[in-house]
Amino acid sequence: MGSPITDKNGQVSFLKQRLNMFLDVLDAIEPEETELEDIDRLIEMIDELESKCREFNNRDE
């Protein structure tokens, strides 16, 4: 695993990259063909982003 991201610019860059990955997945989904597992994975991605935001905020305190 990589080393922890401690600088603000690195943290923002990481979050932007992850958010863009989420948006790419969201754009690629065909609503008529989406299964429950696909929705669950999107929710997991959002939960991971939220967790990472909290982690970065706690490092700054």
Short mmCIF file of C-alpha atoms in Angstrom, two decimals, residues 14-15 18-19 21-23 25-26 29 35-54:
data_model
loop_
_atom_site.label_atom_id
_atom_site.label_comp_id
_atom_site.label_asym_id
_atom_site.label_seq_id
_atom_site.Cartn_x
_atom_site.Cartn_y
_atom_site.Cartn_z
CA PHE A 14 -6.67 12.22 -4.36
CA LEU A 15 -10.30 13.11 -3.64
CA ARG A 18 -11.63 9.31 -6.80
CA LEU A 19 -14.65 11.52 -7.50
CA MET A 21 -13.61 7.74 -11.16
CA PHE A 22 -17.05 7.64 -9.53
CA LEU A 23 -18.47 10.00 -12.17
CA VAL A 25 -18.64 4.77 -13.54
CA LEU A 26 -21.91 6.64 -13.13
CA ILE A 29 -24.14 2.83 -16.36
CA GLU A 35 -28.55 -4.36 -11.35
CA LEU A 36 -28.74 -4.04 -7.58
CA GLU A 37 -25.05 -5.00 -7.30
CA ASP A 38 -24.14 -2.00 -9.48
CA ILE A 39 -26.07 0.34 -7.21
CA ASP A 40 -24.46 -1.25 -4.15
CA ARG A 41 -21.01 -0.65 -5.63
CA LEU A 42 -21.82 3.01 -6.27
CA ILE A 43 -22.93 3.37 -2.66
CA GLU A 44 -19.69 1.72 -1.51
CA MET A 45 -17.69 4.20 -3.59
CA ILE A 46 -19.54 7.13 -1.99
CA ASP A 47 -18.99 5.64 1.47
CA GLU A 48 -15.26 5.27 0.75
CA LEU A 49 -15.04 8.89 -0.39
CA GLU A 50 -16.84 10.06 2.73
CA SER A 51 -14.55 7.97 4.93
CA LYS A 52 -11.46 9.39 3.23
CA CYS A 53 -12.75 12.95 3.71
CA ARG A 54 -13.21 12.27 7.43
#
